[in-house]
Each structure stands twice: as structure tokens, then as C-alpha cells.
Amino acid sequence: MQLHIKDTFNKELPSDPITDNSRRQVSEATHSYVSPRIPSQPKLIHASTAMANAIGLEEDAIKSNDFLDIFSGSKIYPKTKPYAMAYAGHQFGNWAGQLGDGRAINLFEVEENHKRWAIQLKGSGETPYSRQGDGLAVLRSSIREYLCSEAMHHLGVPTTRALSLMVSGDDVLRDMLYNGNADYEKGAIVARVAPTFIRFGNFELFAARNDIKNLKNLPITP
């Protein structure tokens, strides 16, 4: 499986010098290098042929072991370094400070037909920004995201795109109804795609810290 890797965000911007996935406050860095959690028994549920074609993959590649391994987080694509982005923002009307990719891990950026795409996994384990979370996702919410993101795209609403949906083979503890009765559900991983995952919160983080140098370094467009 060959992809045209064109990493820029993690190549051109400062990274966190600590390289483990432990939760912490990260300063003077736009991202932290992390390792996706290896799922016990990943299985492909569905993949978008259109999105695969957009990043340079033919239908045969979707059926390959490489596709399963890379987009489940079981293996890392050669010469790439997965990372989680640092950003800040508000929650429930209050300034929350550092937030970041707590349940998403960016794999790499690709360029195909003069168009750039960033690809990340959602539900592939904890990062320094996970706070009290486990960085995992369950099948029911992953199906919802997978379907809704593609539906919104085809309705003309700019949003992330869905590349693939996999079950991890691991059980994830969740309180579905928020009533104190937590139970185990099937874990899942969504590979999602966008021209960039840079958001307003990336700029807010450095503005709040008066870190003008890193604020100016952030690209406005992908």
C-alpha cells in the first residue's frame, strides 16, 4: 500500500520533548508524538471507496492487510510519526485551557492530485491530552460519526470525511445513559480525513499563553 506522504505540521512546528502518552500539561509545543494503542483483534466493518480513491488508494488496497494494520493503529506507516495536537478552548461557557486531541491520533498527511489530506484515528488510545478519558471509542458512536460525516459532506456541509470504520476487538467501559450503570461495549476506531485538523483552538492556546512565536508559526491554511 503506497501513499504519497507529505507531512508538514509535525515536521515544521515544535513538538513536545516528552514522547510517552502520559497525561500532562504541554508547553511551547504544537503537538506531542504518541503511539496508537494496538487493538487485540481489529476487523474492518466498512471503508469509503471514494475517500480511499481521494487519498490515492485503489479498491484492492482497502482489502489488504496493510490497510487493516495502518488504519486500526496496529502498525505505523513507514517513516511517519503519529502525533496528537495541542489546542485550547471553552467548555460549557467557561475557559478550559489546554484541551487537545484526547481521543484522536494524527497518522500523517498525504498529497494526491494536488490536494492535501490529513488522516487521523479516533478511538486509538490515550494521549497527553486525554485528561480523565481513556482515548477509546465505542461502536455505536463510531457508526454515528462515520455515517453522519459522509452524509453532511454529500449535503454540501464542510466537515471531516470518513475513510474507514473498524472494531478493535476490545471491550470499552461506558455509562451509556449517564445514570451510573456503566457496562462494556464493543470498541471501535474511525479513520477520518480532512484538509487540515488545525482549528481555532490551536491559535487560542498560544494566544492565551502569550506565546507569540508559536502563534505566528501556525499555518492559516493547509
Coordinates of C-alpha atoms in Angstrom, one line a residue, residues 5-186:
I5 CA 3.2 11.2 2.4
K6 CA 3.7 15.0 2.7
D7 CA 3.9 15.7 6.4
T8 CA 4.2 19.3 7.3
F9 CA 2.5 20.0 10.6
N10 CA 4.8 17.7 12.7
K11 CA 7.8 18.4 10.6
E12 CA 7.8 22.2 10.6
L13 CA 6.3 23.0 14.0
P14 CA 7.7 22.4 17.5
S15 CA 7.0 19.2 19.3
D16 CA 6.7 18.1 22.9
P17 CA 10.1 16.7 24.0
I18 CA 8.4 14.1 26.1
T19 CA 7.4 11.1 24.0
D20 CA 5.2 8.9 26.2
N21 CA 1.4 9.0 26.2
S22 CA 1.0 10.1 29.9
R23 CA -1.5 12.9 30.6
R24 CA 0.2 16.3 31.3
Q25 CA 0.3 20.0 30.5
V26 CA 2.3 20.6 27.4
S27 CA 4.0 23.9 26.8
E28 CA 5.8 25.6 23.9
A29 CA 4.7 22.8 21.5
T30 CA 2.0 22.4 18.9
H31 CA 1.9 18.6 19.2
S32 CA 3.0 15.5 21.1
Y33 CA 4.3 12.3 19.5
V34 CA 2.2 9.4 20.6
S35 CA 1.8 5.7 19.9
P36 CA -1.7 4.3 19.0
R37 CA -2.9 1.6 21.2
I38 CA -2.6 -1.8 19.4
P39 CA -6.1 -3.4 19.1
S40 CA -6.4 -7.0 20.1
Q41 CA -8.4 -8.2 17.1
P42 CA -9.2 -5.4 14.6
K43 CA -11.7 -6.0 11.9
L44 CA -12.8 -3.8 9.0
I45 CA -16.5 -3.0 9.1
H46 CA -16.7 -0.6 6.2
A47 CA -14.5 1.7 4.2
S48 CA -15.3 4.5 1.8
T49 CA -14.0 3.7 -1.7
A50 CA -14.5 7.3 -2.7
M51 CA -12.4 8.6 0.2
A52 CA -9.8 5.9 -0.4
N53 CA -9.5 7.0 -4.0
A54 CA -9.1 10.6 -2.9
I55 CA -6.0 9.8 -0.9
G56 CA -4.6 7.6 -3.7
L57 CA -5.8 4.1 -2.8
E58 CA -7.5 1.7 -5.1
E59 CA -10.2 -0.7 -4.0
D60 CA -7.7 -3.6 -3.8
A61 CA -5.7 -1.7 -1.2
I62 CA -8.8 -1.5 1.1
K63 CA -8.9 -5.3 1.3
S64 CA -5.2 -5.6 2.1
N65 CA -3.6 -6.4 5.5
D66 CA -1.6 -3.1 5.2
F67 CA -4.9 -1.1 5.2
L68 CA -6.2 -3.0 8.2
D69 CA -2.9 -2.6 10.1
I70 CA -2.3 1.1 9.4
F71 CA -5.9 2.3 9.9
S72 CA -6.5 0.3 13.0
G73 CA -3.3 1.6 14.6
S74 CA -1.7 -1.9 14.7
K75 CA 1.3 -0.7 12.7
I76 CA 2.8 2.7 11.8
Y77 CA 3.2 3.6 8.2
P78 CA 7.0 3.7 7.3
K79 CA 8.8 6.9 8.0
T80 CA 5.9 8.6 9.8
K81 CA 5.4 9.6 13.4
P82 CA 1.8 9.7 14.8
Y83 CA 1.0 12.7 17.0
A84 CA -1.7 14.4 18.9
M85 CA -2.4 18.2 18.5
A86 CA -2.4 20.7 21.4
Y87 CA -5.2 23.2 21.4
A88 CA -7.3 25.1 23.9
G89 CA -10.9 26.4 24.2
H90 CA -14.1 26.8 26.1
Q91 CA -16.4 24.1 27.5
F92 CA -19.9 24.8 28.8
G93 CA -19.3 28.5 28.5
N94 CA -16.1 28.5 30.5
W95 CA -12.4 28.8 29.5
A96 CA -11.0 25.3 29.9
G97 CA -7.4 26.0 29.0
Q98 CA -5.5 23.2 27.4
L99 CA -7.7 20.6 25.7
G100 CA -6.0 18.9 22.7
D101 CA -6.5 15.6 20.9
G102 CA -7.7 13.4 23.8
R103 CA -9.2 10.7 21.6
A104 CA -7.6 11.3 18.2
I105 CA -4.2 10.5 16.9
N106 CA -3.0 12.0 13.7
L107 CA -1.2 9.5 11.5
F108 CA 0.2 11.5 8.6
E109 CA -0.6 13.9 5.8
V110 CA -0.8 12.8 2.1
E111 CA -1.0 14.7 -1.1
E112 CA -2.9 13.3 -4.1
N113 CA -3.9 15.1 -7.3
H114 CA -2.5 18.4 -5.9
K115 CA -4.8 18.1 -2.8
R116 CA -3.6 17.6 0.7
W117 CA -5.3 15.4 3.3
A118 CA -4.6 14.9 7.0
I119 CA -5.6 11.4 8.3
Q120 CA -6.3 10.6 12.0
L121 CA -7.6 7.8 14.0
K122 CA -10.4 8.4 16.6
G123 CA -10.6 5.8 19.4
S124 CA -7.0 4.6 19.2
G125 CA -6.0 5.2 22.8
E126 CA -4.9 7.9 25.3
T127 CA -2.7 10.9 24.6
P128 CA -1.2 13.6 26.8
Y129 CA -4.5 15.5 26.3
S130 CA -6.9 12.7 27.3
R131 CA -7.4 14.1 30.8
Q132 CA -9.8 11.7 32.6
G133 CA -10.7 9.8 29.4
D134 CA -9.3 6.6 28.1
G135 CA -8.9 7.8 24.5
L136 CA -11.1 5.0 23.2
A137 CA -14.4 4.9 21.3
V138 CA -17.3 2.6 21.1
L139 CA -19.0 1.1 18.1
R140 CA -22.4 2.9 18.4
S141 CA -20.9 6.4 18.4
S142 CA -18.4 5.5 15.8
I143 CA -21.1 4.3 13.4
R144 CA -22.9 7.6 14.0
E145 CA -19.8 9.6 13.2
Y146 CA -18.9 7.5 10.2
L147 CA -22.4 7.9 8.6
C148 CA -23.1 11.4 9.6
S149 CA -19.8 12.9 8.4
E150 CA -20.3 11.4 5.0
A151 CA -24.0 12.4 4.9
M152 CA -23.1 16.0 5.8
H153 CA -20.4 16.1 3.1
H154 CA -22.8 15.0 0.4
L155 CA -25.3 17.6 1.6
G156 CA -22.7 20.2 1.0
V157 CA -21.7 20.9 4.6
P158 CA -18.0 21.1 5.1
T159 CA -16.8 18.6 7.7
T160 CA -14.4 15.8 8.3
R161 CA -14.7 12.8 5.9
A162 CA -14.8 9.1 6.9
L163 CA -12.3 6.7 5.5
S164 CA -12.9 3.5 7.5
L165 CA -14.7 2.0 10.5
M166 CA -13.2 -0.9 12.4
V167 CA -14.0 -2.8 15.5
S168 CA -11.0 -3.2 17.8
G169 CA -11.8 -6.5 19.4
D170 CA -11.6 -4.8 22.8
D171 CA -14.4 -4.0 25.2
V172 CA -14.7 -0.4 26.4
L173 CA -16.5 0.6 29.6
R174 CA -19.1 3.3 29.1
D175 CA -22.1 4.7 31.0
M176 CA -24.4 5.0 28.0
L177 CA -27.3 6.7 29.8
Y178 CA -25.2 8.6 32.3
N179 CA -27.1 7.0 35.2
G180 CA -24.3 5.3 37.0
N181 CA -24.8 1.9 35.3
A182 CA -21.7 1.5 33.2
D183 CA -21.3 -1.5 31.0
Y184 CA -18.9 -2.9 28.5
E185 CA -19.4 -2.2 24.8
K186 CA -17.6 -3.1 21.6

